[in-house]
Amino acid sequence: MRQVPPSGRPTLDEVAAHAGVSRSVASRVLNNAPHVSRAKREAVERAVRDLGYVPNPKARALATRQAGAAALVISQHDPSVLADPFFGQVIAGVSSVLEEAELHLMLCLAASDRSRKRVGDLLRSRGVDGVMMMALHGDDPLAHMATETALPVVFGGRPGGADPRWYVDIDNVAGARHATEHLLAGGRRNIVTICGPLDTEVGRARHQGYREALLLAGRIPQAFEVGDFNEPSGAAAMTRLLAQRPDIDGVFAANDNMAAGALRALREAGRSVPHDVAVVGFDDLPVARITDPALTTVHQPIRDLGREMARMVVGVIEGGDPSPLLLPSHLVVRSSA
Amino acid sequence: MRQVPPSGRPTLDEVAAHAGVSRSVASRVLNNAPHVSRAKREAVERAVRDLGYVPNPKARALATRQAGAAALVISQHDPSVLADPFFGQVIAGVSSVLEEAELHLMLCLAASDRSRKRVGDLLRSRGVDGVMMMALHGDDPLAHMATETALPVVFGGRPGGADPRWYVDIDNVAGARHATEHLLAGGRRNIVTICGPLDTEVGRARHQGYREALLLAGRIPQAFEVGDFNEPSGAAAMTRLLAQRPDIDGVFAANDNMAAGALRALREAGRSVPHDVAVVGFDDLPVARITDPALTTVHQPIRDLGREMARMVVGVIEGGDPSPLLLPSHLVVRSSA
DNA sequence: AGACAAAATGGGAGGGCTTCCAAGAACGCG
DNA sequence: CGCGTTCTTGGAAGCCCTCCCATTTTGTCT
């Protein structure tokens, strides 16, 4: 262990001495607590400025038992998730709200078992005041771990097995339903779907929305294939579907990346979009404007998702008990359907 | 100020008592320091397990003056940067290395003045052991702030004015040169470029690489237009360039998003790619495979950039003085050129 | 067995802040 | 002018660890 060197930074004691008051008074000024005379308050403020004093957050955290930070945990085995701009947007939303609440953001990418353990320790050691968790596959041990610690935990998208107290989710079922209804309204008859992994809630929910739309219209859901939310898997799924049912005229893909892959596969198979086959995606990622033809897709308020998660976790930290939230999505019609 | 509730979590004292040793011994076991008998070491380990003890990182940080965390600061006025998958990849790289070094990652999106101030306080208060800074425009005050704190600071991409001690950068000049040389080798004669913002080092460097290639080939650089690294700006720039010089037959775009925009503008202008006009991008983002035709582009090791930044900051934290790094990029030839 | 070196141990002093509490100052009012 | 209130104030006790150091134990060698 390294020796502890003197820090060199001014401490609250020095500020107090410089201002001619006791440490208690100085502390009260910093936390603008009452019971400080105007004169001393100003003296302390001057001393703070003169000395360039910045409170030591660790000491404060130790005394108050508050970390001054919240964690965003993204639990994913595949580290390439972040290649998806989706998380960037969530992070931006989270960050903007936490900032207002004066909380720092600890980002935890829980890919390996080792890192999951580290996240667990972070929570158990109260290294953060609250947690936001995203992208949980199946019933992730991290979900239990988080609830066990009795820390405020907000889920982004409901985790598989559990029924969490606080979560924010996109209304995936409704979104997928609208997408499929749009295909039906366009006169499509043989509508298939490319799903996300069915061990994720998103994957399941979007698949269910697709089925609901067809069943409500008195039709039987057709074939489906499962992808992993990335472009290549979408192309592969599309190819398999075409082989199974050559008469396909509509495709609902559970996200835009896979829809883009489907577009590519269709092009390679010589089908024209939207003339022969109409395609609808989900997410409204930037890629949706770039494909040719541009993707009709379900826009989801990703940034808001992050913002609301953060707002919710802040609410819980401050002692509230906010209700779960289901954010609305809406269809953006472009050229592919 | 809220009352301090009892924490309920076991402390090191309790572990020591439970194991029948002094706190010092328990501490030594936890830090696996020498001078502990086998018997007591095991007793302490058992007590830790029995009590479910997790050390309080704040207390430790206070005592050791080490935060156990590093910050990644992304300084951008426009919060939409994160829509770009670029940062996601950097984050993934950073995260994987920090994890091995047992450091937590604090993510700071310094968009507003308020948030920049908060970042400043975080650094001054030694809330982190080291900092990585990215995407600095011009001479960002944050850059000075960081160096002033005498904290290990690694820059991702050199900041504008300064000449930092530690940085990791992509060799943008060479990359842009190769891209342009590829266009030349393809027999293109009227090669223009769509630049990034010229107050960023990336923007300038890629522009310079383009110029170098042309000058080395004994040609005079042609027209250029400036974009903001997003798709629409690329399309707009392309349109302006076509208006200026209708005989364009080659375009080097400073990133893939703008290249995708250029592709769209060219299509709308009735030019065929790569027959009439060849296009080369930069970054090799996922979008490069999706465009039609797929983009020939300069692949940069984004993940490695993050990894190397983290490795470097860890190195400095541990007392080393690593040399700056320039990561190589390479051309990926697809269909657009 | 005695002398000496080496290893093991626990006491205690920080690290920098918050907050309880008791004591002192200021003030209003009859 | 005295008494009870209400503010202000500073002392001191934590919060939970790390690490120096003096002390005790163990082990080695002659």
XYZ file of C-alpha atoms (C1' of nucleotides) in Angstrom:
734
model
C 0.000 0.000 0.000
C 1.173 3.410 -0.936
C 1.993 5.992 1.693
C -0.604 8.662 2.254
C 0.877 11.915 1.015
C -0.381 15.254 2.307
C -3.065 16.438 -0.029
C -2.088 20.073 -0.374
C -5.678 21.066 -0.935
C -7.310 23.355 1.602
C -9.615 21.678 4.077
C -12.691 22.976 5.759
C -10.636 23.632 8.865
C -8.382 25.960 6.975
C -11.321 27.765 5.484
C -12.780 28.157 8.954
C -9.509 29.442 10.358
C -9.115 31.848 7.460
C -12.597 33.177 8.067
C -12.178 33.278 11.831
C -14.996 30.896 12.607
C -15.366 27.333 13.748
C -15.561 24.400 11.404
C -19.231 23.933 12.260
C -20.116 27.371 11.026
C -18.138 26.914 7.864
C -19.872 23.628 7.242
C -23.267 25.235 7.716
C -22.421 27.907 5.206
C -21.389 25.342 2.647
C -24.609 23.438 3.011
C -26.499 26.654 3.348
C -28.042 25.571 6.547
C -29.668 28.134 8.864
C -28.271 29.597 12.074
C -25.399 31.522 10.590
C -25.082 35.278 10.933
C -24.848 37.289 7.771
C -21.367 38.518 8.646
C -19.851 35.095 9.191
C -21.592 33.664 6.182
C -19.923 36.249 4.015
C -16.570 35.787 5.722
C -16.705 32.071 4.982
C -17.751 32.625 1.412
C -14.806 34.933 0.945
C -12.433 32.437 2.474
C -13.754 29.741 0.168
C -13.072 31.935 -2.806
C -9.656 33.074 -1.613
C -8.447 29.600 -0.896
C -10.111 27.991 -3.895
C -11.726 25.521 -1.594
C -13.617 22.557 -2.997
C -15.197 20.146 -0.503
C -13.855 16.644 -0.444
C -16.739 14.515 -1.682
C -15.424 11.361 -0.091
C -15.337 12.849 3.354
C -18.779 14.240 2.837
C -20.058 10.940 1.541
C -18.596 9.171 4.518
C -20.288 11.517 6.926
C -23.652 11.712 5.225
C -23.809 8.198 3.813
C -24.742 9.579 0.482
C -22.694 8.817 -2.587
C -23.740 11.676 -4.789
C -23.888 9.364 -7.755
C -26.191 6.994 -9.569
C -25.239 4.018 -11.693
C -26.447 3.098 -15.118
C -25.933 -0.606 -15.548
C -26.046 -2.038 -19.021
C -26.062 -5.751 -18.708
C -25.079 -7.406 -21.909
C -22.819 -10.255 -22.713
C -21.996 -8.922 -26.100
C -19.856 -5.803 -25.785
C -20.912 -4.643 -29.232
C -24.258 -3.417 -27.943
C -22.851 -0.007 -27.671
C -22.268 0.046 -31.380
C -25.971 0.644 -31.417
C -26.677 4.362 -31.074
C -29.612 3.418 -28.903
C -27.634 3.402 -25.704
C -25.918 6.614 -26.521
C -29.246 8.337 -26.572
C -30.343 6.787 -23.328
C -27.121 7.879 -21.739
C -27.590 11.409 -22.963
C -31.072 11.544 -21.462
C -29.953 10.068 -18.165
C -27.008 12.364 -17.965
C -29.006 15.524 -18.466
C -31.372 14.744 -15.631
C -28.759 13.491 -13.191
C -26.845 16.642 -13.723
C -29.737 18.743 -12.539
C -30.047 16.547 -9.492
C -26.346 17.042 -8.779
C -25.597 13.386 -9.125
C -22.671 11.914 -10.960
C -23.145 9.110 -13.430
C -21.302 5.854 -13.021
C -21.550 3.755 -16.126
C -21.296 0.026 -15.632
C -21.052 -2.240 -18.642
C -21.638 -5.598 -17.131
C -20.293 -7.907 -19.786
C -18.199 -10.476 -17.966
C -18.939 -12.314 -14.766
C -16.124 -10.399 -13.237
C -17.705 -7.083 -14.061
C -21.079 -8.234 -12.792
C -19.431 -9.031 -9.509
C -17.926 -5.603 -9.439
C -21.302 -4.055 -10.049
C -22.697 -6.106 -7.218
C -20.003 -4.842 -4.884
C -20.618 -1.298 -5.991
C -24.251 -1.613 -5.041
C -23.687 -3.468 -1.803
C -21.055 -1.018 -0.705
C -23.443 1.825 -1.369
C -21.074 3.322 -3.865
C -24.111 4.902 -5.507
C -27.410 6.236 -4.263
C -29.487 4.595 -6.940
C -29.328 2.350 -9.972
C -30.786 2.211 -13.421
C -30.627 -1.128 -15.179
C -31.068 -1.842 -18.846
C -31.016 -4.610 -21.360
C -31.469 -7.486 -19.010
C -31.693 -10.856 -20.669
C -33.948 -13.433 -19.091
C -33.934 -13.170 -15.351
C -30.597 -11.576 -14.837
C -28.974 -12.191 -11.448
C -28.134 -8.521 -11.434
C -31.818 -7.703 -11.154
C -32.139 -9.667 -7.932
C -28.879 -8.365 -6.649
C -30.084 -4.848 -7.138
C -33.387 -5.312 -5.399
C -31.682 -7.131 -2.533
C -29.512 -4.196 -1.705
C -32.610 -2.147 -0.934
C -31.199 0.561 -3.122
C -33.515 2.506 -5.406
C -33.522 0.522 -8.642
C -35.263 1.585 -11.812
C -35.471 -0.755 -14.766
C -35.373 0.403 -18.329
C -37.606 -2.094 -20.010
C -39.043 -4.677 -17.671
C -36.723 -7.553 -16.919
C -37.859 -11.016 -17.851
C -39.121 -12.867 -14.813
C -39.569 -10.186 -12.223
C -42.251 -7.599 -11.767
C -40.267 -4.629 -10.576
C -41.619 -1.809 -8.543
C -40.117 0.939 -10.639
C -39.566 0.832 -14.338
C -39.827 2.843 -17.510
C -40.599 1.074 -20.726
C -41.628 1.778 -24.235
C -45.041 0.436 -25.121
C -43.566 -2.166 -27.398
C -46.725 -4.159 -27.830
C -48.711 -1.174 -29.037
C -45.880 -0.046 -31.270
C -45.554 -3.412 -32.937
C -49.318 -3.594 -33.286
C -49.454 -0.245 -35.061
C -46.648 -1.254 -37.354
C -48.397 -4.443 -38.325
C -51.732 -2.675 -38.714
C -50.068 -0.285 -41.097
C -48.981 -3.215 -43.227
C -52.529 -4.620 -43.125
C -53.976 -1.253 -44.029
C -51.666 -1.205 -47.003
C -53.367 -4.335 -48.239
C -50.598 -6.753 -47.370
C -51.735 -10.306 -46.848
C -48.706 -12.428 -46.127
C -47.043 -10.612 -43.311
C -44.102 -12.167 -41.501
C -41.908 -10.882 -38.707
C -38.268 -10.861 -37.792
C -38.129 -10.993 -34.001
C -35.524 -9.988 -31.508
C -34.192 -12.572 -29.067
C -37.215 -14.128 -27.388
C -35.519 -14.226 -24.028
C -35.733 -10.457 -23.828
C -38.884 -8.657 -22.888
C -38.528 -6.358 -25.898
C -38.236 -9.307 -28.218
C -41.314 -10.958 -26.792
C -43.388 -7.800 -26.576
C -42.815 -6.783 -30.171
C -43.616 -10.261 -31.315
C -46.807 -10.171 -29.316
C -47.845 -6.835 -30.809
C -47.424 -8.320 -34.263
C -49.586 -11.298 -33.345
C -52.258 -9.150 -31.750
C -52.634 -7.028 -34.832
C -53.087 -10.046 -37.062
C -55.449 -11.808 -34.699
C -57.544 -8.674 -34.264
C -57.834 -8.520 -38.024
C -58.974 -12.098 -38.050
C -55.817 -13.486 -39.551
C -53.399 -16.130 -38.512
C -49.838 -15.020 -37.750
C -47.474 -16.271 -40.373
C -43.891 -17.398 -40.137
C -41.302 -15.681 -37.990
C -37.555 -15.877 -37.608
C -35.395 -14.733 -34.730
C -32.477 -12.317 -35.035
C -30.173 -10.610 -32.594
C -31.044 -6.986 -33.369
C -28.077 -6.566 -35.700
C -28.072 -6.019 -39.415
C -26.575 -9.322 -40.565
C -29.033 -11.332 -38.526
C -31.872 -9.411 -40.176
C -30.611 -10.256 -43.617
C -30.167 -13.905 -42.685
C -33.650 -14.102 -41.188
C -35.160 -12.512 -44.270
C -33.437 -15.015 -46.498
C -34.775 -17.903 -44.441
C -38.271 -16.451 -44.504
C -38.212 -16.026 -48.256
C -37.208 -19.632 -48.622
C -40.076 -20.757 -46.392
C -42.772 -18.569 -47.886
C -41.959 -17.101 -51.270
C -45.267 -15.214 -51.340
C -44.370 -12.791 -48.546
C -45.558 -9.255 -49.177
C -45.039 -7.639 -45.777
C -42.331 -7.756 -43.108
C -42.313 -6.350 -39.603
C -38.768 -6.299 -38.225
C -38.327 -5.856 -34.494
C -35.736 -3.138 -34.999
C -34.283 -0.950 -37.698
C -30.954 -2.680 -37.932
C -32.633 -5.942 -38.757
C -35.014 -4.137 -41.085
C -32.029 -2.732 -42.925
C -30.672 -6.244 -43.208
C -34.025 -7.417 -44.525
C -33.969 -4.673 -47.120
C -30.596 -5.851 -48.266
C -31.689 -9.488 -48.463
C -34.804 -8.510 -50.396
C -32.758 -6.484 -52.837
C -30.398 -9.386 -53.314
C -33.374 -11.675 -53.878
C -34.627 -9.345 -56.567
C -37.722 -8.164 -54.704
C -38.565 -4.508 -54.906
C -39.521 -2.560 -51.789
C -42.228 -1.437 -51.235
C -43.745 -2.698 -54.471
C -43.330 -6.439 -53.932
C -42.707 -6.409 -50.214
C -43.384 -3.704 -47.642
C -41.053 -3.428 -44.657
C -41.580 -1.748 -41.292
C -38.886 -1.415 -38.661
C -38.800 -0.328 -35.050
C -36.753 2.277 -33.129
C -36.332 5.004 -35.724
C -32.576 4.925 -35.485
C -30.609 7.252 -37.736
C -30.132 4.340 -40.097
C -33.829 4.463 -40.935
C -33.359 7.618 -42.983
C -30.340 6.318 -44.772
C -31.606 3.056 -46.188
C -32.968 2.994 -49.692
C -35.914 3.145 -49.579
C -36.080 5.016 -46.278
C -37.632 2.921 -43.557
C -41.144 3.247 -42.278
C -40.633 2.568 -38.618
C -41.943 2.929 -35.104
C -40.327 5.902 -33.488
C -39.574 5.509 -29.834
C -38.560 8.331 -27.563
C -35.205 6.912 -26.578
C -33.876 10.091 -25.077
C -37.038 10.401 -22.997
C -36.590 6.860 -21.832
C -33.256 7.832 -20.336
C -34.627 11.038 -18.931
C -37.579 9.359 -17.298
C -35.470 6.604 -15.829
C -33.231 9.182 -14.253
C -36.148 11.239 -13.044
C -37.657 8.170 -11.500
C -34.514 7.076 -9.728
C -34.002 10.583 -8.406
C -37.578 10.562 -7.196
C -37.039 7.334 -5.315
C -33.770 8.528 -3.850
C -35.542 11.568 -2.543
C -38.016 9.356 -0.786
C -40.847 9.332 -3.305
C -42.613 6.366 -4.852
C -43.243 7.260 -8.490
C -45.446 5.062 -10.657
C -44.032 2.961 -13.473
C -44.154 4.589 -16.850
C -45.006 3.298 -20.304
C -43.826 5.700 -22.962
C -45.819 5.981 -26.156
C -44.300 5.314 -29.541
C -45.615 6.357 -32.926
C -45.318 5.242 -36.492
C -43.192 7.276 -38.866
C -44.200 6.590 -42.421
C -41.413 6.793 -44.976
C -41.026 4.887 -48.214
C -40.561 1.255 -47.293
C -44.221 0.598 -46.474
C -29.434 18.130 5.659
C -30.888 14.737 6.190
C -30.286 12.865 9.399
C -27.616 10.206 9.295
C -29.305 6.847 9.718
C -27.351 3.873 11.037
C -26.034 2.010 8.052
C -26.785 -1.531 9.148
C -23.916 -2.829 7.105
C -21.083 -4.607 8.901
C -17.915 -2.597 9.389
C -14.363 -3.729 9.498
C -14.459 -3.545 13.275
C -17.248 -6.044 13.393
C -15.429 -8.360 11.061
C -12.369 -8.104 13.271
C -14.358 -8.786 16.405
C -16.088 -11.720 14.761
C -12.746 -13.166 13.756
C -11.164 -12.440 17.118
C -8.448 -10.193 15.739
C -7.683 -6.511 15.704
C -8.893 -4.158 13.023
C -5.346 -3.802 11.718
C -5.059 -7.471 11.015
C -8.427 -7.554 9.316
C -7.406 -4.632 7.179
C -4.209 -6.350 6.180
C -6.108 -9.428 5.135
C -8.430 -7.393 2.984
C -5.583 -5.706 1.206
C -3.655 -8.919 1.234
C -0.706 -7.289 2.853
C 1.991 -9.432 4.500
C 2.517 -10.058 8.217
C -0.617 -12.020 8.883
C -0.524 -15.574 10.141
C -2.267 -18.190 8.124
C -4.734 -18.933 10.893
C -5.895 -15.364 11.358
C -6.036 -14.770 7.651
C -8.461 -17.608 7.320
C -10.451 -16.519 10.340
C -10.885 -13.089 8.826
C -11.828 -14.485 5.463
C -14.463 -16.600 7.101
C -15.823 -13.654 9.037
C -16.012 -11.630 5.843
C -18.031 -14.360 4.227
C -20.265 -14.948 7.219
C -21.099 -11.315 7.657
C -21.309 -10.526 3.959
C -18.859 -7.740 4.500
C -18.110 -5.319 1.674
C -15.591 -2.557 2.386
C -16.874 0.979 2.322
C -15.158 2.550 -0.660
C -15.631 6.072 0.637
C -13.837 5.393 3.861
C -11.090 3.690 1.970
C -10.879 6.519 -0.497
C -10.675 9.008 2.322
C -7.874 7.138 3.976
C -5.874 6.350 0.871
C -6.692 9.452 -1.142
C -7.530 7.316 -4.074
C -10.906 7.528 -5.692
C -10.973 4.177 -7.422
C -12.514 5.754 -10.472
C -11.611 7.485 -13.683
C -13.704 9.952 -15.638
C -14.458 9.967 -19.317
C -15.351 13.505 -20.253
C -17.111 14.085 -23.532
C -17.187 17.750 -24.121
C -19.746 18.665 -26.680
C -22.273 21.398 -26.820
C -24.605 19.365 -28.914
C -26.095 16.554 -26.879
C -26.862 14.587 -30.014
C -23.260 13.454 -30.348
C -24.112 10.293 -28.613
C -26.488 9.416 -31.380
C -23.288 8.588 -33.158
C -22.284 5.020 -32.393
C -18.712 6.251 -32.271
C -18.797 7.120 -28.616
C -20.486 3.937 -27.688
C -17.540 2.028 -29.016
C -15.045 4.221 -27.253
C -16.935 3.741 -24.039
C -16.927 -0.004 -24.482
C -13.174 0.009 -24.968
C -12.553 2.264 -22.020
C -14.835 0.268 -19.821
C -13.170 -3.047 -20.523
C -9.737 -1.772 -19.549
C -10.842 0.155 -16.487
C -12.542 -2.903 -15.235
C -9.310 -4.858 -15.247
C -7.650 -2.020 -13.387
C -10.425 -2.121 -10.805
C -11.492 1.403 -11.550
C -15.022 2.617 -11.922
C -16.063 4.738 -14.849
C -17.641 8.118 -14.324
C -19.136 9.412 -17.500
C -19.343 13.169 -17.818
C -21.220 14.681 -20.716
C -20.161 18.264 -20.519
C -22.804 19.977 -22.577
C -23.848 23.024 -20.571
C -21.706 25.506 -18.701
C -23.217 24.165 -15.575
C -22.076 20.667 -16.305
C -18.614 21.878 -17.241
C -18.384 23.497 -13.857
C -19.432 20.291 -12.222
C -16.751 18.432 -14.110
C -14.240 21.003 -12.941
C -15.277 20.469 -9.339
C -15.085 16.739 -9.751
C -11.498 17.023 -10.899
C -10.456 19.597 -8.345
C -11.988 17.631 -5.533
C -10.103 14.553 -6.673
C -13.326 12.703 -7.187
C -11.466 10.589 -9.724
C -7.907 9.357 -10.078
C -7.597 10.209 -13.735
C -9.419 11.702 -16.673
C -9.927 10.945 -20.316
C -11.179 13.798 -22.450
C -12.702 13.612 -25.878
C -14.218 15.706 -28.596
C -12.814 19.015 -27.528
C -13.645 21.872 -29.810
C -11.073 24.609 -30.238
C -9.208 25.266 -27.036
C -11.698 24.044 -24.565
C -11.432 25.522 -21.053
C -11.892 22.007 -19.780
C -8.538 21.035 -21.229
C -6.754 23.675 -19.169
C -8.812 22.899 -16.160
C -7.788 19.297 -16.362
C -4.099 19.959 -16.709
C -4.214 22.495 -13.874
C -5.478 19.947 -11.416
C -2.293 17.949 -11.900
C -4.442 14.910 -12.363
C -3.495 12.326 -14.983
C -5.259 13.521 -18.139
C -5.312 11.640 -21.392
C -6.781 13.215 -24.488
C -8.606 11.270 -27.133
C -7.710 13.149 -30.246
C -5.441 16.080 -29.638
C -7.252 19.206 -28.490
C -6.983 22.251 -30.681
C -4.500 24.700 -29.245
C -2.631 22.687 -26.666
C 0.102 20.115 -27.036
C -0.800 17.632 -24.344
C 1.586 15.288 -22.694
C -0.591 12.214 -23.027
C -2.941 11.494 -25.858
C -4.198 8.785 -28.147
C -5.266 9.690 -31.600
C -6.118 8.095 -34.869
C -3.708 8.946 -37.635
C -6.307 11.024 -39.405
C -3.929 12.634 -41.826
C -2.624 9.321 -43.114
C -6.123 7.880 -43.258
C -7.454 10.765 -45.297
C -4.395 10.610 -47.511
C -4.969 6.932 -48.252
C -8.611 7.548 -48.985
C -7.787 10.275 -51.440
C -4.998 8.252 -53.000
C -7.483 5.477 -53.568
C -9.672 7.879 -55.492
C -6.678 9.014 -57.515
C -5.659 5.449 -58.186
C -9.159 4.837 -59.476
C -8.507 7.449 -62.130
C -10.618 10.201 -60.572
C -9.592 13.664 -61.568
C -11.969 16.110 -59.954
C -11.854 15.137 -56.335
C -13.560 17.299 -53.752
C -13.966 16.862 -50.031
C -16.648 17.322 -47.427
C -14.853 18.362 -44.250
C -15.770 18.150 -40.631
C -15.851 21.339 -38.546
C -12.499 23.041 -39.045
C -12.254 24.059 -35.420
C -11.749 20.437 -34.489
C -8.459 18.699 -34.864
C -10.138 15.770 -36.630
C -11.742 18.092 -39.107
C -8.483 19.830 -39.862
C -6.389 16.674 -39.984
C -8.626 14.871 -42.414
C -8.736 17.909 -44.606
C -4.978 18.091 -44.536
C -4.612 14.440 -45.500
C -6.816 15.073 -48.489
C -4.686 18.038 -49.530
C -1.445 16.156 -49.030
C -2.545 13.336 -51.279
C -3.472 15.698 -54.050
C -0.351 17.811 -53.720
C 1.874 14.732 -53.650
C 0.230 13.651 -56.878
C 0.987 17.042 -58.341
C -2.604 18.215 -58.337
C -4.309 21.202 -56.882
C -6.918 20.558 -54.196
C -10.353 21.300 -55.478
C -13.397 22.704 -53.764
C -14.431 21.728 -50.262
C -17.479 22.277 -48.105
C -17.819 22.000 -44.359
C -20.323 19.796 -42.578
C -20.974 18.874 -38.965
C -20.391 15.108 -39.185
C -24.091 14.381 -39.527
C -25.942 12.951 -42.470
C -28.005 15.972 -43.488
C -24.995 18.244 -43.509
C -23.257 15.799 -45.841
C -26.144 15.869 -48.261
C -26.276 19.660 -48.157
C -22.541 19.967 -48.708
C -22.695 17.575 -51.631
C -25.459 19.605 -53.222
C -23.446 22.788 -52.883
C -20.376 21.112 -54.331
C -22.295 19.820 -57.321
C -23.573 23.298 -57.967
C -20.057 24.709 -57.828
C -18.343 22.046 -59.892
C -20.662 19.862 -61.930
C -17.719 17.791 -63.196
C -16.942 16.176 -59.873
C -16.027 12.528 -60.134
C -14.659 11.812 -56.669
C -15.630 12.761 -53.124
C -13.798 12.244 -49.889
C -16.150 12.761 -46.950
C -14.620 13.244 -43.520
C -16.931 10.665 -41.992
C -19.419 8.014 -42.969
C -22.507 9.863 -41.908
C -21.682 12.711 -44.226
C -20.686 10.242 -46.915
C -24.108 8.644 -46.583
C -25.626 12.089 -46.988
C -23.483 12.667 -50.048
C -24.669 9.388 -51.513
C -28.236 10.484 -51.052
C -27.622 13.883 -52.629
C -25.854 12.258 -55.564
C -28.706 9.858 -56.083
C -31.171 12.718 -55.989
C -29.030 14.595 -58.485
C -29.152 11.605 -60.773
C -25.481 10.702 -60.531
C -24.636 7.055 -60.245
C -22.118 5.841 -57.679
C -19.449 4.689 -58.282
C -19.849 5.036 -62.059
C -20.166 8.817 -62.283
C -18.808 9.722 -58.907
C -16.757 7.681 -56.468
C -17.249 8.280 -52.744
C -14.994 7.440 -49.824
C -15.954 7.931 -46.198
C -14.151 7.731 -42.903
C -14.767 5.813 -39.651
C -16.283 2.576 -40.952
C -19.391 2.949 -38.872
C -22.084 0.287 -39.190
C -23.865 2.593 -41.597
C -21.104 2.030 -44.125
C -22.338 -1.481 -44.853
C -25.916 -0.433 -45.124
C -25.749 2.304 -47.699
C -26.362 1.422 -51.311
C -23.748 1.109 -52.669
C -21.829 0.076 -49.566
C -19.236 2.647 -48.594
C -15.568 2.391 -49.221
C -14.198 3.963 -46.091
C -11.271 4.357 -43.759
C -11.646 1.982 -40.893
C -10.472 3.295 -37.592
C -10.006 1.168 -34.527
C -12.499 3.007 -32.353
C -12.685 0.371 -29.697
C -8.902 0.359 -29.506
C -8.923 4.092 -29.138
C -10.967 3.709 -25.987
C -8.869 0.841 -24.771
C -5.602 2.666 -25.315
C -6.853 5.815 -23.658
C -7.824 3.817 -20.625
C -4.549 1.915 -20.634
C -2.671 5.167 -20.820
C -4.546 6.828 -18.013
C -4.079 3.759 -15.853
C -0.400 3.858 -16.669
C -0.107 7.463 -15.582
C -2.116 6.832 -12.429
C 0.291 4.071 -11.550
C 3.156 6.471 -11.874
C 4.315 5.757 -15.400
C 4.844 8.164 -18.248
C 3.597 6.418 -21.368
C 4.253 7.908 -24.795
C 1.468 9.371 -26.878
C -0.020 6.977 -29.366
C -1.118 7.354 -32.956
C -3.321 4.462 -33.993
C -3.207 3.300 -37.587
C -6.282 3.226 -39.780
C -6.782 1.312 -42.997
C -8.928 1.551 -46.063
C -11.820 -0.839 -46.460
C -12.788 -1.093 -50.083
C -16.461 -1.712 -50.755
C -18.557 -0.612 -53.689
C -18.712 3.161 -53.559
C -15.185 3.735 -54.884
C 19.461 -22.238 27.053
C 20.349 -17.539 25.672
C 20.743 -13.933 22.292
C 19.064 -11.812 18.343
C 16.493 -11.254 14.161
C 12.195 -11.616 12.014
C 7.332 -11.944 11.935
C 2.840 -10.992 13.936
C -0.142 -8.093 16.472
C -3.059 -4.278 18.172
C -3.249 0.527 19.642
C -4.052 4.843 17.936
C -3.701 8.708 15.081
C -5.247 10.444 11.194
C -8.172 11.396 6.486
C -12.090 15.629 5.892
C -16.602 16.257 6.668
C -21.495 16.484 9.198
C -24.230 17.107 13.089
C -25.657 16.765 17.970
C -25.504 19.332 21.947
C -24.511 22.451 25.452
C -23.231 27.051 26.247
C -23.176 31.928 25.080
C -25.146 36.157 22.788
C -28.982 38.846 21.379
C -33.503 40.172 21.728
C -38.390 41.085 23.111
C -41.520 42.193 26.637
C -43.844 43.051 30.877
C -34.257 46.009 34.444
C -34.902 41.070 34.765
C -36.512 36.913 32.657
C -37.609 33.812 29.133
C -36.894 32.992 23.966
C -34.680 32.455 19.964
C -30.312 32.690 17.346
C -25.428 31.747 17.012
C -21.536 29.457 18.086
C -17.765 25.985 18.744
C -16.539 21.530 20.894
C -16.580 16.914 20.131
C -18.251 12.590 18.596
C -18.923 10.088 14.944
C -18.657 8.023 9.606
C -15.148 3.639 8.258
C -10.958 2.807 6.773
C -5.455 2.756 6.367
C -0.961 2.679 8.158
C 2.790 3.962 11.369
C 4.853 2.221 15.323
C 5.683 0.157 19.651
C 5.045 -4.308 21.669
C 4.750 -9.179 21.857
C 5.452 -13.648 19.877
C 7.919 -16.914 17.242
C 11.875 -18.864 15.291
C 16.951 -19.535 14.451
C 21.528 -20.255 15.583
C 25.357 -20.916 18.508
